[in-house]
Amino acid sequence: MNRELIVRSSSNAIDFALLKDGKLTELHKEEDSNDFAVGDILIAKVRKPVTGLNAAFVNVGYEKDAFLHYHDLGPQLASMLKFIKKVSTGKLKDYSLNNFQFEEDIDKNGSITDVIKANQSLLVQIVKEPISTKGPRISSELSIAGRYLVMVPFSDRVSVSQKIESKEEKDRLKRLVRSIKPKGFGVIIRTVAEGKKVAELDKDLQNLLNKWSVMCDKIQKAPHPSKVLVELTRASSILRDVFNDSFTGIHVDDETLFEQVKDYVHEIAPEKESIVKLYNSSVPIFEKFGIERQIKTSFGRTASMSKGAYLIIEHTEALHVIDVNSGNRSNKAKNQEDTALEVNLLAASEIARQLRLRDMGGIIVVDFIDMGKGEHRRRLFDHLRDEMKDDRAKHKILPPSKFGLIQITRQRVRPEMNIKTSEENPNGSGQEVEAPIVLIDKINSDLEKLLKGPAKDDGIILNIHPFIAAYLTKGFPSIRSKWFLEHKRWVKIQPRDAYTYLEYRFKNKDGKTIY
């Protein structure tokens, strides 16, 4: 399996596309204006605690106050408040927590007004970026993520990622981390730490402790509110979270960014440094790797699948609804039940991809095609779970209901990736139409149906606008030549001046419209 990261830089944003065997699976955008990225730590001031919500509104510098619930304070809040006060006043110079006197944990069922007050200084971390009309969601239970470990100040707990299945490996990693862990810091061992030696884990932990020290240095002089620890750039954070031995290429079209990415890869996986390549061509990087086309066909209300099947994706404020349709695909299956299973399995794979690609979160309800056999419903459920194993966002999938619905909850920490794919009608009507780039895919699909249907023994003539006709016949091999090689049938193309740009019809040799 080939995994590639394609990085496109522009004046005000950087786009990241993750490809798996050439297929787009994730798309991210880092904008210069994003001051509230997930993972950033800020020194802020409590605006006011609200007893009824058991939460506080905190001024983090955003137009709307951030929301901090009591359960997001963390049990070691009293220790953290004491630490901030001592560091801010210059009374504490040792940030290691070795000799720091910890306070008792706060009551897990307590009241917000018992533990924090208005105008109090607080260290908070962004856990959910501003979305729609809501301000950022924050937590004062801090965590600093590294390549193999996540460090949790004011804790002493060592835990291991649930994705590491071997009990022996879990025990080994816990034993190693406990031998190098400093007092006063908890550690979460990440999935990518599996099989790593103690030297690699210790190097990662030392990097995290250095970050902690730099952050603490800033607290004393920092205005309220302000950032004291900035999460890695999106390029580095993506590499940190998804990079593994299966990566075969990282392509970057900006020299400065290329050097940054290369340095980071050298730091986390020096043996893989050679896969980082500077892209230098007159063809835009997203065009070269077929990403622009995939964006046009993957976003929007309708998402196409193979052989005519498709998804309808609707969004509301409360949830997302996905409807699975078989379309008028050619059916090789023996009966309706087998057809439904085949389409549903195909749809499950595409839905898992769409959730990651669009970064859809909250509640997602999927209306699969009804299946009568319990065995088939279980197979669909298991397949969907397997397809979503690579999803880094926390999620939960419920088994199919009696109505054939599957409900999914997926963590949402950033605004959903929403790309407009409709374009202005080239015929000048003022309306918007589906992206014209999808036209060739539609023609391919319709042609395949025709050649397998009753018209297969008849001559097929494609009537189409002259511009599109030229596109289909230009170059070698042309698209029409590829049709011939694939279907062993020659399709005559007839340019029609009277047709609009996106209009086409298939006719037989007698001039009768057959599609």
Short mmCIF file of C-alpha atoms in Angstrom, two decimals:
data_model
loop_
_atom_site.label_atom_id
_atom_site.label_comp_id
_atom_site.label_asym_id
_atom_site.label_seq_id
_atom_site.Cartn_x
_atom_site.Cartn_y
_atom_site.Cartn_z
CA MET A 1 0.00 0.00 0.00
CA ASN A 2 1.38 3.39 -1.02
CA ARG A 3 0.78 6.36 1.27
CA GLU A 4 1.77 9.82 0.07
CA LEU A 5 1.45 13.30 1.56
CA ILE A 6 1.09 16.11 -0.96
CA VAL A 7 1.70 19.64 0.37
CA ARG A 8 0.61 22.71 -1.61
CA SER A 9 1.63 26.18 -0.44
CA SER A 10 -0.03 29.49 -1.34
CA SER A 11 0.31 33.05 -0.03
CA ASN A 12 -2.19 32.66 2.84
CA ALA A 13 -2.72 28.91 3.35
CA ILE A 14 -1.13 25.49 3.09
CA ASP A 15 -3.13 22.49 1.83
CA PHE A 16 -2.30 18.92 2.78
CA ALA A 17 -3.65 15.92 0.89
CA LEU A 18 -3.13 12.37 2.15
CA LEU A 19 -3.30 9.73 -0.58
CA LYS A 20 -3.66 5.98 -0.09
CA ASP A 21 -2.84 4.11 -3.30
CA GLY A 22 -3.53 7.33 -5.21
CA LYS A 23 -6.96 7.85 -3.61
CA LEU A 24 -7.60 10.98 -1.57
CA THR A 25 -8.37 10.04 2.05
CA GLU A 26 -7.70 13.24 4.03
CA LEU A 27 -7.59 16.92 3.17
CA HIS A 28 -6.42 19.63 5.56
CA LYS A 29 -5.90 23.37 5.30
CA GLU A 30 -3.66 25.48 7.53
CA GLU A 31 -4.46 29.18 7.35
CA ASP A 32 -2.32 32.00 8.72
CA SER A 33 -5.36 33.43 10.49
CA ASN A 34 -5.97 30.37 12.69
CA ASP A 35 -5.04 31.55 16.20
CA PHE A 36 -6.93 28.79 17.99
CA ALA A 37 -5.55 25.47 16.75
CA VAL A 38 -6.26 22.27 18.65
CA GLY A 39 -3.39 21.65 21.09
CA ASP A 40 -2.40 25.30 21.64
CA ILE A 41 -1.94 26.24 25.31
CA LEU A 42 -2.82 29.76 26.50
CA ILE A 43 -2.59 31.72 29.70
CA ALA A 44 -6.08 33.20 30.11
CA LYS A 45 -8.39 34.82 32.62
CA VAL A 46 -11.70 33.50 33.89
CA ARG A 47 -14.49 35.87 32.85
CA LYS A 48 -17.19 34.41 35.08
CA PRO A 49 -18.19 31.04 36.55
CA VAL A 50 -21.83 30.05 35.91
CA THR A 51 -23.30 27.83 38.63
CA GLY A 52 -26.30 26.67 36.56
CA LEU A 53 -24.03 25.27 33.82
CA ASN A 54 -21.33 24.20 36.28
CA ALA A 55 -18.92 25.81 33.86
CA ALA A 56 -16.99 29.03 33.31
CA PHE A 57 -16.55 31.38 30.39
CA VAL A 58 -12.90 32.23 29.82
CA ASN A 59 -11.38 35.08 27.85
CA VAL A 60 -8.88 33.53 25.42
CA GLY A 61 -8.79 36.45 23.00
CA TYR A 62 -11.49 35.16 20.65
CA GLU A 63 -14.57 37.28 19.84
CA LYS A 64 -16.60 34.86 21.95
CA ASP A 65 -15.49 33.54 25.32
CA ALA A 66 -14.29 29.94 25.47
CA PHE A 67 -16.37 27.38 27.37
CA LEU A 68 -14.76 25.45 30.24
CA HIS A 69 -16.89 22.79 31.94
CA TYR A 70 -16.16 21.57 35.47
CA HIS A 71 -15.33 18.08 34.18
CA ASP A 72 -12.66 19.60 31.89
CA LEU A 73 -10.83 21.27 34.78
CA GLY A 74 -8.85 18.13 35.60
CA PRO A 75 -8.51 16.65 39.09
CA GLN A 76 -5.15 18.39 39.67
CA LEU A 77 -6.57 21.92 39.17
CA ALA A 78 -5.56 23.15 42.66
CA SER A 79 -1.94 22.06 42.05
CA MET A 80 -1.88 23.80 38.67
CA LEU A 81 -3.30 27.07 40.09
CA LYS A 82 -0.67 27.02 42.85
CA PHE A 83 2.06 26.37 40.25
CA ILE A 84 0.90 29.25 37.99
CA LYS A 85 0.84 31.67 40.93
CA LYS A 86 4.37 30.75 42.03
CA VAL A 87 5.80 30.90 38.50
CA SER A 88 4.04 34.21 37.69
CA THR A 89 5.45 35.87 40.82
CA GLY A 90 8.95 34.50 40.21
CA LYS A 91 8.94 32.42 43.42
CA LEU A 92 9.39 29.15 41.54
CA LYS A 93 12.34 28.68 39.16
CA ASP A 94 12.41 24.90 39.05
CA TYR A 95 9.79 23.69 36.56
CA SER A 96 10.61 19.99 36.94
CA LEU A 97 7.92 19.38 39.66
CA ASN A 98 10.43 17.20 41.57
CA ASN A 99 10.19 19.28 44.73
CA PHE A 100 6.77 20.79 44.08
CA GLN A 101 4.24 20.23 46.88
CA PHE A 102 1.03 18.95 45.26
CA GLU A 103 -2.44 19.89 46.49
CA GLU A 104 -5.34 17.46 46.93
CA ASP A 105 -7.41 16.59 43.86
CA ILE A 106 -10.66 18.50 43.47
CA ASP A 107 -14.00 16.73 44.03
CA LYS A 108 -15.09 15.15 40.75
CA ASN A 109 -18.72 16.09 41.49
CA GLY A 110 -18.01 19.55 42.89
CA SER A 111 -19.21 23.02 41.90
CA ILE A 112 -17.33 25.40 39.60
CA THR A 113 -17.65 28.30 42.05
CA ASP A 114 -15.82 26.30 44.73
CA VAL A 115 -12.62 25.98 42.73
CA ILE A 116 -12.23 29.00 40.41
CA LYS A 117 -13.20 32.67 40.60
CA ALA A 118 -13.62 35.58 38.18
CA ASN A 119 -10.37 37.22 36.95
CA GLN A 120 -8.33 34.20 38.01
CA SER A 121 -5.31 33.25 35.82
CA LEU A 122 -5.60 29.83 34.24
CA LEU A 123 -3.61 27.67 31.83
CA VAL A 124 -6.00 26.26 29.23
CA GLN A 125 -5.66 24.12 26.11
CA ILE A 126 -7.77 24.28 22.96
CA VAL A 127 -9.59 20.96 22.52
CA LYS A 128 -12.14 22.14 19.92
CA GLU A 129 -11.67 25.02 17.49
CA PRO A 130 -14.37 27.69 17.07
CA ILE A 131 -17.18 26.15 15.00
CA SER A 132 -20.16 28.01 13.55
CA THR A 133 -21.50 30.37 16.24
CA LYS A 134 -19.61 28.73 19.11
CA GLY A 135 -16.34 29.83 20.66
CA PRO A 136 -13.45 27.44 21.33
CA ARG A 137 -13.89 24.53 23.75
CA ILE A 138 -11.03 24.37 26.25
CA SER A 139 -9.63 22.20 29.02
CA SER A 140 -7.29 22.97 31.90
CA GLU A 141 -6.13 19.34 32.00
CA LEU A 142 -3.07 19.91 29.83
CA SER A 143 -1.34 17.42 27.55
CA ILE A 144 1.72 17.93 25.35
CA ALA A 145 1.93 15.50 22.43
CA GLY A 146 5.13 14.06 21.02
CA ARG A 147 5.90 11.42 18.41
CA TYR A 148 5.62 8.40 20.73
CA LEU A 149 4.37 9.85 24.01
CA VAL A 150 1.89 12.38 25.35
CA MET A 151 3.01 14.11 28.55
CA VAL A 152 0.40 15.13 31.15
CA PRO A 153 1.69 17.60 33.79
CA PHE A 154 0.52 17.30 37.44
CA SER A 155 -0.29 13.60 37.01
CA ASP A 156 1.52 10.38 37.79
CA ARG A 157 -0.43 7.92 35.65
CA VAL A 158 1.05 5.82 32.82
CA SER A 159 -1.41 4.48 30.23
CA VAL A 160 -1.11 2.81 26.83
CA SER A 161 -3.07 3.28 23.60
CA GLN A 162 -5.90 0.76 23.29
CA LYS A 163 -4.87 0.15 19.67
CA ILE A 164 -1.81 -1.75 20.93
CA GLU A 165 -3.37 -5.19 21.38
CA SER A 166 -0.49 -7.28 22.77
CA LYS A 167 -0.56 -7.45 26.58
CA GLU A 168 3.17 -8.27 26.62
CA GLU A 169 3.98 -5.16 24.56
CA LYS A 170 1.76 -2.98 26.76
CA ASP A 171 3.53 -4.25 29.89
CA ARG A 172 6.97 -3.73 28.28
CA LEU A 173 6.18 -0.14 27.27
CA LYS A 174 4.72 0.70 30.70
CA ARG A 175 7.82 -0.71 32.38
CA LEU A 176 10.17 1.31 30.15
CA VAL A 177 8.24 4.56 30.55
CA ARG A 178 8.04 4.23 34.34
CA SER A 179 11.83 3.86 34.42
CA ILE A 180 12.37 7.20 32.61
CA LYS A 181 9.31 9.21 33.68
CA PRO A 182 10.05 12.25 35.92
CA LYS A 183 8.04 12.82 39.08
CA GLY A 184 4.88 14.91 38.67
CA PHE A 185 4.27 14.05 35.00
CA GLY A 186 1.89 11.42 33.65
CA VAL A 187 2.51 9.76 30.27
CA ILE A 188 0.20 8.32 27.61
CA ILE A 189 1.99 5.90 25.29
CA ARG A 190 0.86 6.34 21.66
CA THR A 191 0.21 3.55 19.14
CA VAL A 192 3.36 4.37 17.09
CA ALA A 193 5.52 3.56 20.17
CA GLU A 194 4.88 -0.15 19.60
CA GLY A 195 8.21 -1.95 19.26
CA LYS A 196 10.33 1.14 20.06
CA LYS A 197 13.41 1.05 22.28
CA VAL A 198 13.83 2.98 25.52
CA ALA A 199 16.35 5.40 23.93
CA GLU A 200 13.77 6.57 21.37
CA LEU A 201 11.09 6.98 24.04
CA ASP A 202 13.49 8.88 26.32
CA LYS A 203 14.51 11.27 23.52
CA ASP A 204 10.84 12.02 22.83
CA LEU A 205 10.16 12.58 26.53
CA GLN A 206 13.12 14.97 26.87
CA ASN A 207 11.80 17.01 23.93
CA LEU A 208 8.43 17.30 25.70
CA LEU A 209 10.10 18.37 28.97
CA ASN A 210 12.02 21.06 27.04
CA LYS A 211 8.73 22.34 25.62
CA TRP A 212 7.29 22.44 29.14
CA SER A 213 10.27 24.49 30.39
CA VAL A 214 10.04 26.96 27.50
CA MET A 215 6.30 27.35 28.15
CA CYS A 216 6.83 28.00 31.86
CA ASP A 217 9.44 30.67 31.07
CA LYS A 218 6.81 32.54 29.08
CA ILE A 219 4.17 32.49 31.84
CA GLN A 220 5.94 35.07 34.02
CA LYS A 221 5.90 37.86 31.42
CA ALA A 222 2.97 36.80 29.23
CA PRO A 223 -0.04 39.16 28.94
CA HIS A 224 -3.53 37.73 29.51
CA PRO A 225 -4.72 36.18 27.24
CA SER A 226 -1.82 34.94 25.09
CA LYS A 227 -0.33 31.72 23.73
CA VAL A 228 2.43 30.16 25.77
CA LEU A 229 2.77 26.93 23.79
CA VAL A 230 1.96 26.64 20.09
CA GLU A 231 0.98 23.30 18.60
CA LEU A 232 3.21 22.15 15.73
CA THR A 233 2.47 23.46 12.26
CA ARG A 234 -0.21 21.40 10.55
CA ALA A 235 2.44 19.76 8.33
CA SER A 236 4.45 18.57 11.32
CA SER A 237 1.38 17.57 13.37
CA ILE A 238 0.02 15.50 10.46
CA LEU A 239 3.40 13.80 10.06
CA ARG A 240 3.62 13.23 13.81
CA ASP A 241 0.18 11.58 13.92
CA VAL A 242 0.01 9.61 10.66
CA PHE A 243 3.60 9.04 9.53
CA ASN A 244 4.73 5.41 9.55
CA ASP A 245 6.91 2.97 7.60
CA SER A 246 4.26 2.60 4.88
CA PHE A 247 4.80 6.18 3.64
CA THR A 248 6.39 6.13 0.20
CA GLY A 249 6.50 9.84 -0.66
CA ILE A 250 6.10 13.36 0.68
CA HIS A 251 5.94 15.98 -2.06
CA VAL A 252 6.16 19.70 -1.28
CA ASP A 253 5.94 22.57 -3.79
CA ASP A 254 7.55 25.27 -1.60
CA GLU A 255 11.29 25.30 -0.86
CA THR A 256 11.08 26.78 2.66
CA LEU A 257 8.32 24.34 3.66
CA PHE A 258 10.27 21.50 2.03
CA GLU A 259 13.25 22.21 4.30
CA GLN A 260 10.99 22.32 7.39
CA VAL A 261 9.31 19.01 6.51
CA LYS A 262 12.65 17.40 5.67
CA ASP A 263 14.14 18.51 9.01
CA TYR A 264 11.14 17.14 10.90
CA VAL A 265 11.26 13.77 9.09
CA HIS A 266 15.01 13.61 9.76
CA GLU A 267 14.22 14.08 13.45
CA ILE A 268 11.47 11.46 13.74
CA ALA A 269 12.58 8.93 11.09
CA PRO A 270 16.02 9.68 9.59
CA GLU A 271 15.93 6.56 7.40
CA LYS A 272 12.88 8.00 5.59
CA GLU A 273 14.36 11.44 4.85
CA SER A 274 14.92 10.55 1.18
CA ILE A 275 11.17 10.24 0.49
CA VAL A 276 10.71 14.00 1.01
CA LYS A 277 10.83 15.55 -2.47
CA LEU A 278 10.68 19.16 -3.66
CA TYR A 279 8.11 19.37 -6.46
CA ASN A 280 9.23 21.72 -9.23
CA SER A 281 7.06 21.72 -12.34
CA SER A 282 4.86 24.08 -14.35
CA VAL A 283 1.91 21.72 -13.72
CA PRO A 284 0.31 22.58 -10.32
CA ILE A 285 1.07 19.88 -7.74
CA PHE A 286 -2.61 19.04 -7.02
CA GLU A 287 -3.25 18.64 -10.77
CA LYS A 288 -0.22 16.37 -11.18
CA PHE A 289 -1.38 13.94 -8.50
CA GLY A 290 -5.05 14.01 -9.59
CA ILE A 291 -6.19 15.68 -6.37
CA GLU A 292 -8.18 18.54 -7.93
CA ARG A 293 -10.30 16.06 -9.86
CA GLN A 294 -10.91 13.96 -6.75
CA ILE A 295 -11.93 17.06 -4.78
CA LYS A 296 -14.49 17.96 -7.46
CA THR A 297 -15.96 14.45 -7.47
CA SER A 298 -15.81 13.79 -3.69
CA PHE A 299 -17.33 16.94 -2.21
CA GLY A 300 -20.83 18.30 -2.72
CA ARG A 301 -24.23 16.77 -2.03
CA THR A 302 -23.66 13.69 -4.20
CA ALA A 303 -20.64 11.40 -3.91
CA SER A 304 -20.26 8.88 -6.73
CA MET A 305 -19.08 5.30 -6.31
CA SER A 306 -18.25 2.64 -8.89
CA LYS A 307 -20.79 1.19 -11.31
CA GLY A 308 -23.42 3.87 -10.83
CA ALA A 309 -23.93 3.62 -7.05
CA TYR A 310 -23.81 6.91 -5.14
CA LEU A 311 -24.28 8.60 -1.76
CA ILE A 312 -26.48 11.60 -0.94
CA ILE A 313 -24.97 13.60 1.94
CA GLU A 314 -27.16 16.14 3.73
CA HIS A 315 -26.07 18.45 6.56
CA THR A 316 -28.11 20.03 9.33
CA GLU A 317 -27.03 21.91 12.45
CA ALA A 318 -27.72 18.86 14.62
CA LEU A 319 -26.56 15.94 12.47
CA HIS A 320 -25.48 14.58 9.09
CA VAL A 321 -27.63 12.19 7.06
CA ILE A 322 -26.20 9.87 4.39
CA ASP A 323 -28.43 7.97 2.00
CA VAL A 324 -27.05 4.98 0.07
CA ASN A 325 -28.36 4.48 -3.48
CA SER A 326 -27.61 1.65 -5.88
CA GLY A 327 -28.48 3.82 -8.91
CA ASN A 328 -29.09 1.94 -12.12
CA ARG A 329 -25.87 -0.02 -11.85
CA SER A 330 -25.48 -3.19 -13.86
CA ASN A 331 -26.39 -6.10 -11.62
CA LYS A 332 -24.32 -9.27 -11.75
CA ALA A 333 -25.54 -10.48 -8.38
CA LYS A 334 -27.97 -13.39 -8.23
CA ASN A 335 -30.72 -11.63 -6.34
CA GLN A 336 -31.79 -8.39 -4.70
CA GLU A 337 -30.36 -9.33 -1.27
CA ASP A 338 -26.89 -9.94 -2.73
CA THR A 339 -27.08 -6.69 -4.68
CA ALA A 340 -27.99 -4.77 -1.51
CA LEU A 341 -25.07 -6.34 0.37
CA GLU A 342 -22.63 -5.57 -2.44
CA VAL A 343 -23.69 -1.91 -2.66
CA ASN A 344 -23.76 -1.50 1.13
CA LEU A 345 -20.20 -2.85 1.55
CA LEU A 346 -19.02 -0.51 -1.20
CA ALA A 347 -20.86 2.38 0.47
CA ALA A 348 -19.38 1.59 3.90
CA SER A 349 -15.85 1.95 2.50
CA GLU A 350 -16.74 5.25 0.82
CA ILE A 351 -18.51 6.58 3.93
CA ALA A 352 -15.43 5.89 6.08
CA ARG A 353 -13.38 7.81 3.52
CA GLN A 354 -15.88 10.68 3.31
CA LEU A 355 -15.97 11.14 7.10
CA ARG A 356 -12.20 11.56 7.20
CA LEU A 357 -12.02 13.59 4.01
CA ARG A 358 -14.66 16.14 5.05
CA ASP A 359 -13.78 15.80 8.75
CA MET A 360 -17.47 15.34 9.51
CA GLY A 361 -18.29 15.21 13.22
CA GLY A 362 -21.18 14.97 15.65
CA ILE A 363 -23.99 12.55 14.87
CA ILE A 364 -24.05 10.81 11.48
CA VAL A 365 -27.06 8.69 10.45
CA VAL A 366 -26.58 6.36 7.47
CA ASP A 367 -29.57 4.88 5.62
CA PHE A 368 -28.19 1.74 4.01
CA ILE A 369 -30.21 -0.36 1.56
CA ASP A 370 -32.49 -2.75 3.50
CA MET A 371 -31.20 -6.28 3.94
CA GLY A 372 -33.31 -9.15 5.23
CA LYS A 373 -30.55 -11.45 6.49
CA GLY A 374 -29.11 -10.85 9.95
CA GLU A 375 -25.82 -12.36 8.77
CA HIS A 376 -25.52 -9.67 6.08
CA ARG A 377 -26.26 -6.87 8.57
CA ARG A 378 -23.53 -8.17 10.88
CA ARG A 379 -21.11 -8.39 7.97
CA LEU A 380 -21.86 -4.77 7.00
CA PHE A 381 -21.37 -3.59 10.59
CA ASP A 382 -18.02 -5.42 10.92
CA HIS A 383 -16.86 -4.10 7.54
CA LEU A 384 -17.68 -0.49 8.49
CA ARG A 385 -15.79 -0.86 11.79
CA ASP A 386 -12.76 -2.26 9.94
CA GLU A 387 -12.82 0.57 7.40
CA MET A 388 -12.88 3.17 10.18
CA LYS A 389 -9.99 1.66 12.14
CA ASP A 390 -7.55 4.13 10.59
CA ASP A 391 -9.70 7.12 11.59
CA ARG A 392 -7.77 9.14 14.19
CA ALA A 393 -10.89 10.93 15.45
CA LYS A 394 -12.68 9.24 18.34
CA HIS A 395 -15.83 7.54 17.07
CA LYS A 396 -18.50 5.03 18.00
CA ILE A 397 -20.65 2.95 15.66
CA LEU A 398 -23.97 1.40 16.67
CA PRO A 399 -25.24 -1.83 15.03
CA PRO A 400 -27.91 -1.51 12.29
CA SER A 401 -31.41 -0.77 13.56
CA LYS A 402 -34.54 -2.61 12.38
CA PHE A 403 -34.94 0.11 9.74
CA GLY A 404 -31.45 -0.48 8.34
CA LEU A 405 -30.04 2.72 9.87
CA ILE A 406 -26.53 2.86 11.32
CA GLN A 407 -25.72 5.68 13.73
CA ILE A 408 -22.17 6.99 14.13
CA THR A 409 -20.80 9.58 16.52
CA ARG A 410 -17.47 11.11 15.54
CA GLN A 411 -15.38 13.61 17.43
CA ARG A 412 -15.48 17.10 15.95
CA VAL A 413 -12.62 19.40 16.95
CA ARG A 414 -12.35 21.57 13.84
CA PRO A 415 -14.84 23.12 11.41
CA GLU A 416 -15.90 20.64 8.75
CA MET A 417 -13.97 20.75 5.48
CA ASN A 418 -16.57 22.19 3.11
CA ILE A 419 -15.54 22.80 -0.50
CA LYS A 420 -17.96 24.23 -3.05
CA THR A 421 -17.90 22.03 -6.14
CA SER A 422 -20.77 23.55 -8.15
CA GLU A 423 -19.77 26.14 -10.75
CA GLU A 424 -21.38 28.88 -12.76
CA ASN A 425 -23.27 27.47 -15.73
CA PRO A 426 -20.98 27.98 -18.78
CA ASN A 427 -24.09 28.52 -20.92
CA GLY A 428 -24.66 31.82 -19.11
CA SER A 429 -28.07 31.12 -17.55
CA GLY A 430 -26.97 32.51 -14.17
CA GLN A 431 -27.61 29.14 -12.46
CA GLU A 432 -24.99 26.88 -10.94
CA VAL A 433 -24.29 23.40 -12.25
CA GLU A 434 -22.30 20.39 -11.11
CA ALA A 435 -18.58 20.78 -11.83
CA PRO A 436 -18.00 20.18 -15.58
CA ILE A 437 -14.94 18.06 -14.71
CA VAL A 438 -17.38 15.34 -13.61
CA LEU A 439 -18.88 15.21 -17.13
CA ILE A 440 -16.33 12.70 -18.48
CA ASP A 441 -16.97 10.39 -15.52
CA LYS A 442 -20.71 10.49 -16.29
CA ILE A 443 -20.11 9.73 -19.98
CA ASN A 444 -17.83 6.80 -19.02
CA SER A 445 -20.48 5.40 -16.67
CA ASP A 446 -23.30 5.77 -19.22
CA LEU A 447 -21.21 4.19 -21.96
CA GLU A 448 -20.42 1.19 -19.77
CA LYS A 449 -24.13 0.64 -19.11
CA LEU A 450 -24.96 0.92 -22.81
CA LEU A 451 -22.31 -1.55 -23.90
CA LYS A 452 -23.62 -4.12 -21.41
CA GLY A 453 -27.26 -3.46 -22.25
CA PRO A 454 -29.52 -4.19 -25.24
CA ALA A 455 -27.74 -1.63 -27.45
CA LYS A 456 -24.45 -3.52 -27.45
CA ASP A 457 -24.94 -4.87 -30.99
CA ASP A 458 -25.92 -1.48 -32.39
CA GLY A 459 -23.51 1.20 -33.55
CA ILE A 460 -23.12 3.90 -30.87
CA ILE A 461 -22.71 7.57 -31.78
CA LEU A 462 -21.99 10.15 -29.09
CA ASN A 463 -23.52 13.54 -29.93
CA ILE A 464 -21.80 16.28 -27.93
CA HIS A 465 -20.66 19.92 -27.94
CA PRO A 466 -17.64 20.52 -30.29
CA PHE A 467 -15.34 21.59 -27.41
CA ILE A 468 -15.97 18.35 -25.49
CA ALA A 469 -15.72 16.32 -28.70
CA ALA A 470 -12.23 17.76 -29.29
CA TYR A 471 -11.22 16.91 -25.73
CA LEU A 472 -12.36 13.28 -26.15
CA THR A 473 -10.45 12.77 -29.39
CA LYS A 474 -7.22 14.74 -28.80
CA GLY A 475 -3.80 13.20 -28.09
CA PHE A 476 -2.64 9.61 -28.07
CA PRO A 477 -4.01 7.62 -26.52
CA SER A 478 -7.17 9.73 -26.56
CA ILE A 479 -10.09 9.03 -24.22
CA ARG A 480 -11.96 7.47 -27.17
CA SER A 481 -8.95 5.20 -27.87
CA LYS A 482 -9.02 4.06 -24.25
CA TRP A 483 -12.71 3.22 -24.65
CA PHE A 484 -11.82 1.04 -27.63
CA LEU A 485 -9.03 -0.76 -25.75
CA GLU A 486 -11.28 -1.39 -22.75
CA HIS A 487 -14.57 -2.32 -24.46
CA LYS A 488 -13.32 -3.52 -27.90
CA ARG A 489 -15.96 -1.24 -29.47
CA TRP A 490 -15.44 1.94 -31.49
CA VAL A 491 -17.59 4.89 -30.47
CA LYS A 492 -18.21 7.49 -33.16
CA ILE A 493 -18.18 11.07 -31.85
CA GLN A 494 -20.43 13.59 -33.61
CA PRO A 495 -19.89 17.29 -32.70
CA ARG A 496 -23.18 19.26 -32.43
CA ASP A 497 -23.08 23.05 -32.58
CA ALA A 498 -26.61 23.33 -31.21
CA TYR A 499 -25.75 21.51 -27.96
CA THR A 500 -24.88 23.35 -24.75
CA TYR A 501 -21.46 22.66 -23.18
CA LEU A 502 -22.63 19.95 -20.80
CA GLU A 503 -25.26 18.35 -23.05
CA TYR A 504 -24.73 14.96 -24.69
CA ARG A 505 -26.79 12.09 -26.11
CA PHE A 506 -26.00 8.56 -27.22
CA LYS A 507 -27.67 7.56 -30.52
CA ASN A 508 -27.70 4.47 -32.67
CA LYS A 509 -26.81 4.30 -36.36
CA ASP A 510 -30.44 5.16 -37.26
CA GLY A 511 -30.22 8.44 -35.29
CA LYS A 512 -32.51 7.25 -32.52
CA THR A 513 -31.58 8.40 -28.99
CA ILE A 514 -30.71 5.38 -26.87
CA TYR A 515 -29.47 7.23 -23.76
#
